[in-house]
Amino acid sequence: MKKIGSLLIVFITAAAGFWLGGVLSRPPARSVDSSRMEACLEIYGLYREHGDQQKLAADLEPLSLSPRDFQEIIDRFIFYRTQKSSMDQAMNLLKAFRMGYDIEAASVYEISGLASEPFRLDAEILAVFESKPDLIKKAFEGKNHEQSSS
């Protein structure tokens, strides 16, 4: 009986050590705020309606984005919309990014005013795909989408 008790104590201690080691070695979780990307989609939808470059620049100013940065963001949205086959893989990367792991990107899209983490822009864009797919449809499909869904 003493041997079973000793083995049980050793097993519990080892399990606790493995668990504690996992907790302490795991990177801190990240939050991904998609509000800036959501605002970009709303601005893009409005821009598609009016086509006014000056209004676009004025709308981007509160977000601290240049028209070039805005174009890069919209291009990334278009990329993910057209590459549906890679969306599952991208969502797995988003999950890993949120868990705190560093993502080594093959190509990095840097936008002024965003954090310097290589996958941050894509993470924010993917978070919109995850949480607000209707906003993406509305921005890219415009009024026709609203009428067809009514």
Coordinates of C-alpha atoms in Angstrom, one line a residue:
M1 CA 0.0 0.0 0.0
K2 CA 2.9 2.3 0.8
K3 CA 4.4 1.7 -2.7
I4 CA 1.1 2.6 -4.4
G5 CA 0.8 5.8 -2.3
S6 CA 4.5 6.7 -3.1
L7 CA 3.9 6.1 -6.8
L8 CA 0.7 8.1 -6.7
I9 CA 2.5 11.1 -5.1
V10 CA 5.3 10.8 -7.7
F11 CA 2.8 10.7 -10.5
I12 CA 0.8 13.7 -9.2
T13 CA 4.0 15.7 -8.6
A14 CA 5.2 14.9 -12.2
A15 CA 1.8 15.8 -13.7
A16 CA 1.7 19.0 -11.8
G17 CA 5.3 19.8 -12.9
F18 CA 4.4 19.2 -16.5
W19 CA 1.3 21.3 -16.3
L20 CA 3.2 24.2 -14.5
G21 CA 6.0 24.0 -17.1
G22 CA 3.5 24.2 -19.9
V23 CA 1.8 27.2 -18.3
L24 CA 5.0 29.1 -17.6
S25 CA 6.6 28.4 -21.1
R26 CA 3.5 29.3 -23.1
P27 CA 3.7 32.8 -24.6
P28 CA 1.2 35.4 -23.4
A29 CA -2.1 35.5 -25.3
R30 CA -2.7 38.4 -27.6
S31 CA -6.0 40.2 -28.3
V32 CA -6.8 41.1 -31.8
D33 CA -8.8 44.3 -32.2
S34 CA -10.5 44.4 -35.6
S35 CA -12.2 47.7 -35.2
R36 CA -9.8 49.5 -37.4
M37 CA -10.2 47.0 -40.2
E38 CA -14.0 47.2 -39.8
A39 CA -13.8 50.9 -40.2
C40 CA -11.7 50.4 -43.4
L41 CA -14.4 48.2 -44.8
E42 CA -17.1 50.8 -44.0
I43 CA -15.0 53.5 -45.7
Y44 CA -14.4 51.2 -48.7
G45 CA -18.1 50.6 -49.1
L46 CA -18.8 54.4 -49.0
Y47 CA -15.9 55.0 -51.4
R48 CA -17.4 52.5 -53.9
E49 CA -20.6 54.5 -53.8
H50 CA -19.2 58.0 -54.2
G51 CA -15.7 57.5 -55.7
D52 CA -14.5 60.8 -54.1
Q53 CA -10.7 60.7 -53.4
Q54 CA -10.7 63.7 -51.2
K55 CA -13.6 62.3 -49.0
L56 CA -11.6 59.0 -48.9
A57 CA -8.5 60.8 -47.6
A58 CA -10.6 62.7 -45.0
D59 CA -12.3 59.5 -43.9
L60 CA -8.9 57.8 -43.5
E61 CA -7.3 60.6 -41.5
P62 CA -8.9 59.7 -38.1
L63 CA -7.5 56.1 -38.6
S64 CA -4.0 57.5 -39.3
L65 CA -4.0 55.7 -42.6
S66 CA -2.7 56.9 -45.9
P67 CA -4.5 56.0 -49.1
R68 CA -1.6 53.7 -49.9
D69 CA -2.0 51.9 -46.5
F70 CA -5.8 51.7 -47.2
Q71 CA -5.1 50.1 -50.6
E72 CA -2.9 47.5 -49.0
I73 CA -5.6 46.7 -46.5
I74 CA -8.3 46.3 -49.1
D75 CA -5.9 44.2 -51.3
R76 CA -5.4 41.8 -48.3
F77 CA -9.2 41.6 -47.9
I78 CA -9.5 40.8 -51.6
F79 CA -6.7 38.2 -51.3
Y80 CA -8.5 36.4 -48.5
R81 CA -11.9 36.6 -50.2
T82 CA -10.5 35.0 -53.4
Q83 CA -8.3 32.5 -51.7
K84 CA -11.0 30.6 -49.9
S85 CA -9.0 27.4 -50.1
S86 CA -6.3 28.9 -47.8
M87 CA -8.8 30.4 -45.4
D88 CA -8.8 27.4 -43.0
Q89 CA -5.0 27.5 -42.8
A90 CA -5.1 31.3 -42.2
M91 CA -7.7 30.9 -39.4
N92 CA -5.4 28.3 -37.7
L93 CA -2.6 30.9 -37.9
L94 CA -5.0 33.5 -36.4
K95 CA -5.7 31.1 -33.5
A96 CA -2.0 30.5 -32.9
F97 CA -1.3 34.3 -33.1
R98 CA -4.0 34.9 -30.5
M99 CA -2.4 32.2 -28.3
G100 CA 0.7 34.3 -28.3
Y101 CA 2.9 32.3 -30.8
D102 CA 5.1 34.2 -33.2
I103 CA 4.1 33.7 -36.8
E104 CA 6.8 33.8 -39.4
A105 CA 5.2 35.2 -42.5
A106 CA 6.6 34.6 -46.0
S107 CA 5.8 38.2 -46.9
V108 CA 5.0 40.9 -44.5
Y109 CA 2.6 43.7 -45.2
E110 CA 3.4 46.7 -43.1
I111 CA 0.9 49.5 -42.6
S112 CA 1.9 52.7 -40.8
G113 CA 0.5 53.0 -37.3
L114 CA 0.0 49.2 -36.8
A115 CA 2.0 47.1 -34.4
S116 CA 5.3 45.8 -35.8
E117 CA 4.4 42.2 -35.4
P118 CA 4.6 40.5 -38.8
F119 CA 1.2 38.8 -38.8
R120 CA -0.7 41.6 -37.0
L121 CA -2.4 43.1 -40.1
D122 CA -3.5 39.7 -41.4
A123 CA -4.7 38.8 -37.9
E124 CA -6.9 41.9 -37.7
I125 CA -8.3 41.3 -41.2
L126 CA -8.9 37.6 -40.5
A127 CA -10.7 38.5 -37.2
V128 CA -13.2 40.5 -39.3
F129 CA -13.8 37.4 -41.5
E130 CA -14.4 35.5 -38.4
S131 CA -16.6 37.9 -36.5
K132 CA -18.3 40.1 -39.2
P133 CA -18.6 38.3 -42.5
D134 CA -21.7 40.3 -43.4
L135 CA -19.6 43.5 -43.2
I136 CA -17.2 42.1 -45.8
K137 CA -20.1 41.2 -48.1
K138 CA -21.6 44.6 -47.7
A139 CA -18.4 46.4 -48.4
F140 CA -17.5 44.4 -51.5
E141 CA -21.0 43.6 -52.9
G142 CA -22.6 47.0 -52.0
K143 CA -26.3 47.7 -52.4
N144 CA -27.0 44.6 -54.4
H145 CA -26.2 42.5 -51.3
E146 CA -28.5 44.5 -49.1
Q147 CA -31.4 44.2 -51.6
S148 CA -30.9 40.5 -52.2
S149 CA -30.8 39.7 -48.5
S150 CA -34.0 41.6 -47.8

